[in-house]
Short mmCIF file of C-alpha atoms in Angstrom, two decimals:
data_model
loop_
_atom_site.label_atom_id
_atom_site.label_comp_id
_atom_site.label_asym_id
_atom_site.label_seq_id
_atom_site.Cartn_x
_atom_site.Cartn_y
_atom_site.Cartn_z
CA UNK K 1 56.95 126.52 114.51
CA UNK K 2 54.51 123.90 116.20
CA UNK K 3 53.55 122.74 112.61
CA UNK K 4 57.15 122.71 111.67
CA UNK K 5 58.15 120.68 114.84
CA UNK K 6 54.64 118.50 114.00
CA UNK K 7 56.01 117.57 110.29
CA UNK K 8 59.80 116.91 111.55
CA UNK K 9 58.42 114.41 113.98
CA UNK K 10 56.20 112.64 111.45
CA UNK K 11 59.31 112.32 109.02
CA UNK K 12 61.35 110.80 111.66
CA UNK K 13 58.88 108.14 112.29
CA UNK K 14 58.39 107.72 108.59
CA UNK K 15 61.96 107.22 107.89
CA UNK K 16 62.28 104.77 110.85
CA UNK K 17 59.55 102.82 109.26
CA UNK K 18 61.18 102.98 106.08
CA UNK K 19 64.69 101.59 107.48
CA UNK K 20 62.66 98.80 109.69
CA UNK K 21 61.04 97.42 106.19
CA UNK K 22 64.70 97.69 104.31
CA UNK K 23 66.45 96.29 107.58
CA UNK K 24 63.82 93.15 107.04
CA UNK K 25 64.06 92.78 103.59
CA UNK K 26 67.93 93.10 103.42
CA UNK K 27 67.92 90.56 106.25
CA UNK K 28 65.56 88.09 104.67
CA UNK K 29 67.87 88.49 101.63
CA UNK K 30 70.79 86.79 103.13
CA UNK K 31 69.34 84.84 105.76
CA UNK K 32 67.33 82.81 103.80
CA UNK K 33 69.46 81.94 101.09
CA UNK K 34 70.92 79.09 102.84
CA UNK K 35 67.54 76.84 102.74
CA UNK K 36 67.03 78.32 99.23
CA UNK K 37 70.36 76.97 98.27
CA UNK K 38 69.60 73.80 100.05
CA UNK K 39 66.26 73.71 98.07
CA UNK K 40 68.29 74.07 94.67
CA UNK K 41 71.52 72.01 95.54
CA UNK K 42 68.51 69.29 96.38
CA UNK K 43 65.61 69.84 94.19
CA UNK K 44 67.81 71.68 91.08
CA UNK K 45 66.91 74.66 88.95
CA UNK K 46 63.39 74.51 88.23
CA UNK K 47 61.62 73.65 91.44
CA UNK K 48 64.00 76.52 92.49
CA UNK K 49 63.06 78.97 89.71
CA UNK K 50 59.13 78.08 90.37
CA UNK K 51 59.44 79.12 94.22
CA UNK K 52 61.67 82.07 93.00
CA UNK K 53 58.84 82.93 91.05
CA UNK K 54 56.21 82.81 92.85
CA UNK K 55 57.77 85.12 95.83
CA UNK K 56 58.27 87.39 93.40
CA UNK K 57 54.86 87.68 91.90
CA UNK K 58 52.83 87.93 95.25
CA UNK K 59 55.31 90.60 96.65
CA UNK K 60 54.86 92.94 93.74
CA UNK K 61 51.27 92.38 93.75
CA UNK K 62 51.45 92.94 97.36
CA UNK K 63 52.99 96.42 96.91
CA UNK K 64 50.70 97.12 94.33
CA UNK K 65 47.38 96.57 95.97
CA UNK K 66 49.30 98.00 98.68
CA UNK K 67 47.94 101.84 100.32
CA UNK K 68 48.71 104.22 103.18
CA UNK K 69 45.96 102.62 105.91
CA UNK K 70 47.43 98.77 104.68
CA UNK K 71 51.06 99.99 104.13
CA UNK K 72 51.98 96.55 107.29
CA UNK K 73 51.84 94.41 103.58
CA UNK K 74 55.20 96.23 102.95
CA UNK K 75 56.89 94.30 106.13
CA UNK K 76 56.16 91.32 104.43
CA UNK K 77 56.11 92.20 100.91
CA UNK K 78 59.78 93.37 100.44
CA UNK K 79 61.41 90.32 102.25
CA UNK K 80 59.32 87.89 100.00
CA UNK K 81 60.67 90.42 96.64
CA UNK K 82 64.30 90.43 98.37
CA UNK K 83 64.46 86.50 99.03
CA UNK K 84 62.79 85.91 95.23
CA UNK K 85 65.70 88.03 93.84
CA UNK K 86 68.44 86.06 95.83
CA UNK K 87 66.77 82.29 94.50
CA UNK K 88 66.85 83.90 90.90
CA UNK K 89 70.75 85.26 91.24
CA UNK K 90 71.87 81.37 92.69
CA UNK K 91 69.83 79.49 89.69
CA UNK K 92 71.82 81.97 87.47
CA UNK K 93 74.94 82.06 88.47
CA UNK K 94 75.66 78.09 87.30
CA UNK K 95 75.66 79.93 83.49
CA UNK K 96 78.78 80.72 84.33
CA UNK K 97 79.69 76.84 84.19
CA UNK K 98 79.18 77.08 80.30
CA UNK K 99 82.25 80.04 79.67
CA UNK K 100 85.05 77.69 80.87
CA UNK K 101 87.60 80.18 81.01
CA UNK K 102 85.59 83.50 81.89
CA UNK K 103 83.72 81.86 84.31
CA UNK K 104 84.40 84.10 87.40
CA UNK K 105 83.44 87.09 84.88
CA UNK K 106 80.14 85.51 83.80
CA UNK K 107 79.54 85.09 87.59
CA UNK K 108 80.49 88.59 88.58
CA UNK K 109 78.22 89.95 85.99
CA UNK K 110 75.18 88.49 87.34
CA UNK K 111 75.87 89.84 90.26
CA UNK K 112 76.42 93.49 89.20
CA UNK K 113 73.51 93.24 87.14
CA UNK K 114 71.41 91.73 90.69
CA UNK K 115 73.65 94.97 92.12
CA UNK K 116 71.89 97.17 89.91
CA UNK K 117 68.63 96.39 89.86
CA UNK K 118 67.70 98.59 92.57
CA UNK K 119 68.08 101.32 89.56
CA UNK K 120 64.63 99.76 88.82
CA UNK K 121 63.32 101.94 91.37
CA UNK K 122 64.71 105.41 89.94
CA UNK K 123 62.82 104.57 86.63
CA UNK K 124 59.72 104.02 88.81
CA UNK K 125 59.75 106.86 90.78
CA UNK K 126 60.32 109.17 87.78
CA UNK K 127 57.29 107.69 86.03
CA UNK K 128 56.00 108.07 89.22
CA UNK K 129 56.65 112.44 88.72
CA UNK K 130 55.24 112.06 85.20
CA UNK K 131 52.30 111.10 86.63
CA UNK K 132 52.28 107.03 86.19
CA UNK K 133 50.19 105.60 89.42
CA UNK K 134 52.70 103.24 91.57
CA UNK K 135 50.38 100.49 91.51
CA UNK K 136 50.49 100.21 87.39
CA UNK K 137 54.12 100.08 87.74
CA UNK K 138 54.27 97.02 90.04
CA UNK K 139 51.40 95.11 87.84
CA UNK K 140 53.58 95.74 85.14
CA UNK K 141 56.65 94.37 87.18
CA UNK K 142 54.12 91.30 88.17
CA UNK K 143 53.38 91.01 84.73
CA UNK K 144 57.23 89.79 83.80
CA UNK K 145 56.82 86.18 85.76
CA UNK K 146 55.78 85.40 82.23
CA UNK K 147 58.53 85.72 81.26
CA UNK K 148 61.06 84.00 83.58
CA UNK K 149 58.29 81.18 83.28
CA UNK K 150 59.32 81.09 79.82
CA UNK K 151 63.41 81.09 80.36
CA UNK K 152 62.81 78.62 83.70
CA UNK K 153 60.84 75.47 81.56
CA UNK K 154 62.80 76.59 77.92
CA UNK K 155 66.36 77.80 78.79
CA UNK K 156 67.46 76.49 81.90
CA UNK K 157 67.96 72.51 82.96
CA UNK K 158 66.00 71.31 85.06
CA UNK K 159 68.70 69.87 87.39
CA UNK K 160 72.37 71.88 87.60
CA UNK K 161 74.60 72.42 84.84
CA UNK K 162 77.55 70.57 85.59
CA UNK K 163 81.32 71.73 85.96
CA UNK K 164 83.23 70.89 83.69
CA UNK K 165 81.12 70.26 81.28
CA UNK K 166 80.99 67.34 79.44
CA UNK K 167 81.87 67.48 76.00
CA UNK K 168 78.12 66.35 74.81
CA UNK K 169 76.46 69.01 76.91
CA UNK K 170 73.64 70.80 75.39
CA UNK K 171 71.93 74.15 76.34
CA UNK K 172 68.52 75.61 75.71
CA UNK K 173 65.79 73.82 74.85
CA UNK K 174 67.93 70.41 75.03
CA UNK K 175 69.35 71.41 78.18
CA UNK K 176 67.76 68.76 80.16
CA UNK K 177 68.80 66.24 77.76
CA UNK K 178 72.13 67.35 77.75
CA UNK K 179 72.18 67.07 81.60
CA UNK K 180 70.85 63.48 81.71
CA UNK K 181 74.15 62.42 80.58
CA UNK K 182 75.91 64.82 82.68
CA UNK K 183 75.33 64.47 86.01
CA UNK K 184 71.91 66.86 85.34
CA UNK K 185 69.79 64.48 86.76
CA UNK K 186 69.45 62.70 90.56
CA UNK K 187 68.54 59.15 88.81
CA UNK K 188 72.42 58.44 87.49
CA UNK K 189 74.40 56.09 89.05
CA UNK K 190 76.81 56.10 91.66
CA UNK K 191 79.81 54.73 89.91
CA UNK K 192 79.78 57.52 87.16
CA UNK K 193 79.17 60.43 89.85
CA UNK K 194 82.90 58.86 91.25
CA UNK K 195 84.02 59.06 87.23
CA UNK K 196 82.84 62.51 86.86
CA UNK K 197 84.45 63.57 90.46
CA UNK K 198 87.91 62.46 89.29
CA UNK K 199 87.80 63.79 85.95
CA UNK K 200 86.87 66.76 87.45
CA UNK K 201 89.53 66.70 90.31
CA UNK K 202 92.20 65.61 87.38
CA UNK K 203 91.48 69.26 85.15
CA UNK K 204 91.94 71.15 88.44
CA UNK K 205 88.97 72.82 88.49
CA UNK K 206 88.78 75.73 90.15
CA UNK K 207 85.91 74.64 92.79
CA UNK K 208 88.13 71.99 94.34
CA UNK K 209 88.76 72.38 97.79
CA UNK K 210 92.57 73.58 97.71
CA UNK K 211 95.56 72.17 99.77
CA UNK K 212 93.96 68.26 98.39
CA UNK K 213 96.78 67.50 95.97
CA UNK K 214 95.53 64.51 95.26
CA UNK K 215 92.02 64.89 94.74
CA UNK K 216 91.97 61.75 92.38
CA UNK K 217 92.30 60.00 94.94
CA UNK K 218 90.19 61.26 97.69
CA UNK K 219 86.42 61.96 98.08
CA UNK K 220 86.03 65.93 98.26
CA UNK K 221 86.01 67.52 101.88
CA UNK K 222 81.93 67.70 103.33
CA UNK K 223 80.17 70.38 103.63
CA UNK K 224 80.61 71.10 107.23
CA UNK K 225 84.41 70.93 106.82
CA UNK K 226 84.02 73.69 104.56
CA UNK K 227 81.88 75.89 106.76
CA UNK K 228 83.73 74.67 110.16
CA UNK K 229 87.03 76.07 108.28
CA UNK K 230 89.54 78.90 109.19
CA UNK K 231 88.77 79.96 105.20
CA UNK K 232 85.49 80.09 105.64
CA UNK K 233 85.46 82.16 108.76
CA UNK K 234 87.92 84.62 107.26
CA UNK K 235 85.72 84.79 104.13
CA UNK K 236 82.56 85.65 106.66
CA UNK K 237 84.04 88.53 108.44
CA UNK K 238 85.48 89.70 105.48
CA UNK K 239 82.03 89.57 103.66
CA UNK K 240 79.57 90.77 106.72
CA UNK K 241 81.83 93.95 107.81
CA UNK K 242 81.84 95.70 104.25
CA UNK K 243 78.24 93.81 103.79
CA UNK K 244 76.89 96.35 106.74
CA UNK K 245 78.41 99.27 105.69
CA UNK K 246 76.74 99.16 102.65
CA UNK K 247 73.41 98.29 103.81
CA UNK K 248 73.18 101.26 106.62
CA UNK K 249 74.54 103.84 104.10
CA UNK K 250 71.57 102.81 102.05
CA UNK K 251 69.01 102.59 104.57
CA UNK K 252 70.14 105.56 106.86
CA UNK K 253 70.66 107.58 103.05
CA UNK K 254 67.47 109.63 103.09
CA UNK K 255 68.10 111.21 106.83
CA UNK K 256 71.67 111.58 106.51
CA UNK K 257 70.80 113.67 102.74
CA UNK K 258 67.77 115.16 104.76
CA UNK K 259 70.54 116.49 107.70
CA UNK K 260 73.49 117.33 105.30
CA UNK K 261 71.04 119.03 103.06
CA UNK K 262 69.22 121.22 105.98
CA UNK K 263 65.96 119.85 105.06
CA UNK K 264 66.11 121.01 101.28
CA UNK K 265 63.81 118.53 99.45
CA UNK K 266 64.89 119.93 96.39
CA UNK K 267 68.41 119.10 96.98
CA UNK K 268 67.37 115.71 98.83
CA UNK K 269 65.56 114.43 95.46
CA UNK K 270 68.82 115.59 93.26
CA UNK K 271 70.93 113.48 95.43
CA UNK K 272 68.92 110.93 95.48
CA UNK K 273 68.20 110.64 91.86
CA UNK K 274 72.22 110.63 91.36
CA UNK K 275 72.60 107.91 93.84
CA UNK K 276 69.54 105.31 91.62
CA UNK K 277 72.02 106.31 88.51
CA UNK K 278 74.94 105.53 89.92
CA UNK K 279 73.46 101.87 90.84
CA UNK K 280 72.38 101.50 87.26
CA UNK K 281 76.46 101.20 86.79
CA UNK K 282 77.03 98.31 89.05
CA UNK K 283 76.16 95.84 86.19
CA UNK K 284 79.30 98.06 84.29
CA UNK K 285 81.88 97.82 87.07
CA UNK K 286 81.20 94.00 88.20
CA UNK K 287 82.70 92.42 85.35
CA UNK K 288 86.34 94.12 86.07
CA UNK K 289 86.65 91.78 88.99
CA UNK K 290 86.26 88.70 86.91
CA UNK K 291 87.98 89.43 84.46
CA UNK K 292 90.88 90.23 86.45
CA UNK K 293 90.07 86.49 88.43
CA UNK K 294 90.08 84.87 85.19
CA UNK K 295 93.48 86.56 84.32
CA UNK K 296 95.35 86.06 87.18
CA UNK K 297 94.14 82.73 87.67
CA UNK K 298 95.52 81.55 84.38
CA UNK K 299 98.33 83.33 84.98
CA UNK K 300 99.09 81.21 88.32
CA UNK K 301 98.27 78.11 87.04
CA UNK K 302 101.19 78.43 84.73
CA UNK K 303 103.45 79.49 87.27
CA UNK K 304 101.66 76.47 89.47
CA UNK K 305 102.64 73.82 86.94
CA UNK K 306 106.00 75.50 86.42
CA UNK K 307 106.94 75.25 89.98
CA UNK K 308 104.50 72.19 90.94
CA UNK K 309 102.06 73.49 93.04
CA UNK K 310 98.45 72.04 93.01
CA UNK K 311 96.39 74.23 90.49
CA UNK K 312 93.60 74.76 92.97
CA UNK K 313 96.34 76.56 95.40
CA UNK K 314 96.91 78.74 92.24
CA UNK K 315 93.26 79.16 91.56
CA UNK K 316 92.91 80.19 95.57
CA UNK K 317 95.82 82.52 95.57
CA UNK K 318 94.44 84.76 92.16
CA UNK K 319 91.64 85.71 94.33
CA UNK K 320 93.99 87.71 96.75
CA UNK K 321 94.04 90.89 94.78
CA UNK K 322 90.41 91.00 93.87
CA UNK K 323 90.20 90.81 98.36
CA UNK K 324 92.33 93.09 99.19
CA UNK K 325 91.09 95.38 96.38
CA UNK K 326 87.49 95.47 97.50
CA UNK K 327 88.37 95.73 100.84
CA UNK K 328 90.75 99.13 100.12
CA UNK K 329 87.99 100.47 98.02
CA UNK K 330 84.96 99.93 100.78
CA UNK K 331 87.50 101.57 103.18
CA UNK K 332 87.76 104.86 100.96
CA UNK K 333 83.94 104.69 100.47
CA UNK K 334 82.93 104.58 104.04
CA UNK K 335 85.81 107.44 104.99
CA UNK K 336 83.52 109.49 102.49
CA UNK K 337 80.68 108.37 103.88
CA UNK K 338 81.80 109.38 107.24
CA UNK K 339 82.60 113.19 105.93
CA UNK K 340 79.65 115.14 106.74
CA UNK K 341 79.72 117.27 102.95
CA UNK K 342 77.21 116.84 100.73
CA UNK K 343 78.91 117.36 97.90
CA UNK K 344 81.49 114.93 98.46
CA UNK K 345 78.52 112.24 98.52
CA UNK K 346 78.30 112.24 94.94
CA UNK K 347 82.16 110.77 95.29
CA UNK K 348 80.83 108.53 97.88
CA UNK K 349 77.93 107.28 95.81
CA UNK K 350 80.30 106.62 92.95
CA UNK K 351 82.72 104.24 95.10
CA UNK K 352 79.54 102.97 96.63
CA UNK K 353 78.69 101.06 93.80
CA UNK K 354 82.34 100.00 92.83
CA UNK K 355 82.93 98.83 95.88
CA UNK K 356 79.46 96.59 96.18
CA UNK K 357 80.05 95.71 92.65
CA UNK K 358 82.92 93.87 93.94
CA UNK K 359 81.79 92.66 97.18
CA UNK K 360 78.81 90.49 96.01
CA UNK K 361 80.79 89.02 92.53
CA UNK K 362 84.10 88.90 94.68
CA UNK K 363 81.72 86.61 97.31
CA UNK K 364 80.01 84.22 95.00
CA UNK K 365 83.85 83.91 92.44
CA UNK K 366 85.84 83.43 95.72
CA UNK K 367 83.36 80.44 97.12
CA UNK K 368 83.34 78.63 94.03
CA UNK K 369 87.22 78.77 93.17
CA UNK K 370 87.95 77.85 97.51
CA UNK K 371 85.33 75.07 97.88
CA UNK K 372 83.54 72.04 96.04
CA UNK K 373 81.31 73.12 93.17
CA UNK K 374 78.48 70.18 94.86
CA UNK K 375 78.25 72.22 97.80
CA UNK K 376 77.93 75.86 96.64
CA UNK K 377 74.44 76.17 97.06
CA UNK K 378 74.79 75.42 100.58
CA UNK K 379 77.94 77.58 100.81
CA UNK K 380 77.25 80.38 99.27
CA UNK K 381 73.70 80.55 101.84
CA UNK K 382 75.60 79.57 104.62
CA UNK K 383 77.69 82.72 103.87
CA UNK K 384 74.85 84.86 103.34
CA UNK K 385 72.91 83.72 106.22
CA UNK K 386 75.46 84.26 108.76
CA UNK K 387 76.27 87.75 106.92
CA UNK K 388 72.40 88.30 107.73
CA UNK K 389 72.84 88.34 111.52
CA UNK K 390 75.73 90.68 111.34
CA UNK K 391 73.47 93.01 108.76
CA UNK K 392 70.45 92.70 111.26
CA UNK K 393 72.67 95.14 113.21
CA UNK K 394 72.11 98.30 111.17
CA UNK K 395 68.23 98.98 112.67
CA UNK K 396 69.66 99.26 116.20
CA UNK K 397 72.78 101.43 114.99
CA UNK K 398 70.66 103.35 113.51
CA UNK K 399 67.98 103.89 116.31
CA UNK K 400 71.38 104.86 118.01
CA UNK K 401 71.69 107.05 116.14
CA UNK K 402 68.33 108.96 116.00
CA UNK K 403 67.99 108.66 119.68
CA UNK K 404 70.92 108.95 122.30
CA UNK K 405 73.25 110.30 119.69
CA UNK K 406 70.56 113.07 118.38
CA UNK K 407 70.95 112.72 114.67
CA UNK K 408 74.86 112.54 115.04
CA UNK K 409 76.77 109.26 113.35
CA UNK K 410 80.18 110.61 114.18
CA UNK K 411 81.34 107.97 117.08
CA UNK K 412 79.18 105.14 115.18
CA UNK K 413 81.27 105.95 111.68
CA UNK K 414 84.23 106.11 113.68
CA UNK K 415 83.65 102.09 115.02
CA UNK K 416 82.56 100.98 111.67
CA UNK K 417 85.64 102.03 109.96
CA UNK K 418 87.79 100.23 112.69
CA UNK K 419 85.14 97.37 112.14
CA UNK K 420 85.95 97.58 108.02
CA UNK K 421 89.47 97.26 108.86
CA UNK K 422 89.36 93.27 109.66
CA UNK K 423 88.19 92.94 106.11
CA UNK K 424 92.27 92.55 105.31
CA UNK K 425 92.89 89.80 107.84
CA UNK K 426 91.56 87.39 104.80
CA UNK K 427 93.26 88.36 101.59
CA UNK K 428 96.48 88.73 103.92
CA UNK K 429 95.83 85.14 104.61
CA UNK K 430 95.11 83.99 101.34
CA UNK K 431 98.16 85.30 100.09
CA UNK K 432 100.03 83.77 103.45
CA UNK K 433 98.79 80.25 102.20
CA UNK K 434 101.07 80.66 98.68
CA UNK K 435 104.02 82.02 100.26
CA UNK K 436 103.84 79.25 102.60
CA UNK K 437 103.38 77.03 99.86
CA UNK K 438 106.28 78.28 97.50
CA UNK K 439 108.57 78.04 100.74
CA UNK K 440 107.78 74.25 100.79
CA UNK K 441 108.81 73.69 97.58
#
């Protein structure tokens, strides 16, 4: 009984351990993606790609030199992995500038696939069971900077690729040539930045600031009108409250499996196992979302030019189902969540990764279709950095939990779910702004 007591207590203090290193990484994963957006918005892709890379390859050498008596490396390990990641996703998702049309689905792909990568992991640990030492696996993970060495000074420009492109833009090998002449470079002039600006306000391009019908004729709105916006802070609640329900499921996953499961290791491992598949699917179920953006946003546009809206009000207003349907689907998952059955988490862990699939593509598709492409860098950080201090919350909910509410999440579910609920204030508004619009007209 004593020794049973003995290992229960270590296992507690293991697992709060655990959720204190994924509590810092996760919030070094949003926080700091505003001054690595600032870095690339300023300094482009490469410098970008070169810090990116770096982070990455001391935190998995880090873990892998890594051992039970030095195991305070992990506190700073994971955050350095987690903000490397985040630098790689924003230097990726400007590909999407090169698919025109399925631009929002090229963006929500990189996502899902950035969604999925914790399935990494499973394949790890099961090498791990085979019998293949942890600290192998993390050389070899160290071992692919070679790699996105290769696709950072060959494949990608060295300053941004541009949106819209310009008809003689090149990518690959030439890409930095092509972006010379593009707007790729900091050395062009000022007077054909303005040219580019108002042939790119004239196409309607999705990342102009909407409500600006005449965007020809106007510089486009600063970057702190963007962030001090009503949009903006709609966006932000709308992002942080599904945000941390997703990141205290996962980091509160192996207790809560540990209490539904009585202890069962057996039945802890299955679970868990099913849950690292399920992410591998992310990459599957990100797409949907932009391809339904891309869809309805054509659609609109004709109905825009029909009826003569602006086109950027139509590009705003195709984002309102892809809100409201992320929103309805991270209620459903954290009602599951909530349900103390264990078999019913293999349901949960299913809408789990729909619903994040969503989330994180929805995020970065919605910021670049509601604000000026010149400032998503900076955007899309300032998003995730605010987001961070919301997410920060989960170590305290769930020492909460642990402590004064003895293992029971019942009254903290209850607050979340009332918390997840504000998430369709924005797409309500967002759909306000076109009924508004079509009442003007």
């Amino acid at each position: 009984m004593e020794l049973k007591t003995w290992t229960e207590t270590k296992c507690s203090a293991q697992d709060s351990k655990f959720s204190l290193i994924f509590t810092l990484a996760s919030f070094s994963n949003n926080f700091m993606t505003f001054p690595m957006g600032y870095i690339f918005d300023r300094l482009g892709t490469t410098v970008a790609r070169l810090i990116a890379i770096f982070l990455y390859g001391v935190a998995t050498l880090l873990i892998a030199v890594s051992s039970a008596g030095t195991a305070p490396m992990l506190l700073v390990a994971f955050p350095m992995l987690a903000v490397g990641g985040i630098l790689f996703l924003l230097t990726n998702l400007q590909v999407g500038n090169l698919f025109g049309k399925h631009r929002s689905t090229i963006i929500t792909l990189y996502n899902g696939a950035f969604d999925s990568s914790s399935a990494i992991f499973l394949i790890i640990k099961l090498l791990y069971e085979q019998g293949l030492k942890l600290r192998i696996s993390f050389f070899i993970l160290c071992a692919f900077s070679i790699w996105h060495l290769i696709r950072t000074f060959f494949l990608m420009p060295r300053g941004h690729i541009p949106f819209p492109l310009p008809s003689n833009y090149s990518y690959g090998i030439n890409c930095s040539r092509g972006a010379e002449g593009s707007q790729g470079r900091k050395g062009e002039d000022t007077g054909k930045e303005k040219v580019e600006l108002r042939h790119e306000a004239n196409s309607s391009s999705p990342a102009v600031q909407q409500g600006t019908a005449n965007t020809d004729q106007r510089d486009p709105p600063s970057f702190w009108s963007c962030v001090l916006s009503w949009r903006f802070f709609w966006h932000l609640v709308w992002f942080s409250s599904m945000q941390l329900w997703h990141y205290l499921f996962i980091g509160t996953l192996n207790p809560m499996l540990n209490h539904l499961a009585h202890g069962d290791q057996h039945l802890v491992s299955t679970f868990t196992n099913a849950f690292a598949i399920t992410q591998l699917f992310g990459v599957f179920c990100a797409p949907w979302n932009g391809i339904m953006l891309d869809h309805l946003k054509k659609k609109y546009q004709q109905e825009a030019r029909q009826r003569g809206f602006p086109e950027s009000m139509a590009d705003l207003h195709s984002t309102f189902p892809s809100l409201a349907l992320t929103s309805l689907l991270c209620l459903g998952f954290s009602i599951c969540a909530s349900t103390p059955i264990l078999k019913l988490q293999y349901f949960t862990f299913i809408l789990q990764v729909i619903s994040r699939s969503f989330l994180f593509g929805g995020n970065a598709a919605f910021l670049t279709l509601a604000f000026p492409s010149q400032h998503f860098g900076k955007i899309y950080g300032t998003s995730m950095m605010l987001s961070a201090l919301v997410t920060f919350l989960q170590f305290p909910i769930f020492i909460l939990i642990k402590g004064p509410l003895q293992g029971d999440p019942t009254y903290v579910n209850i607050v979340l779910i009332l918390f997840t609920l504000l998430s369709f204030v924005h797409p309500f508004l967002v759909s306000r702004q076109w009924r508004d619009q079509e009442k003007d007209a």
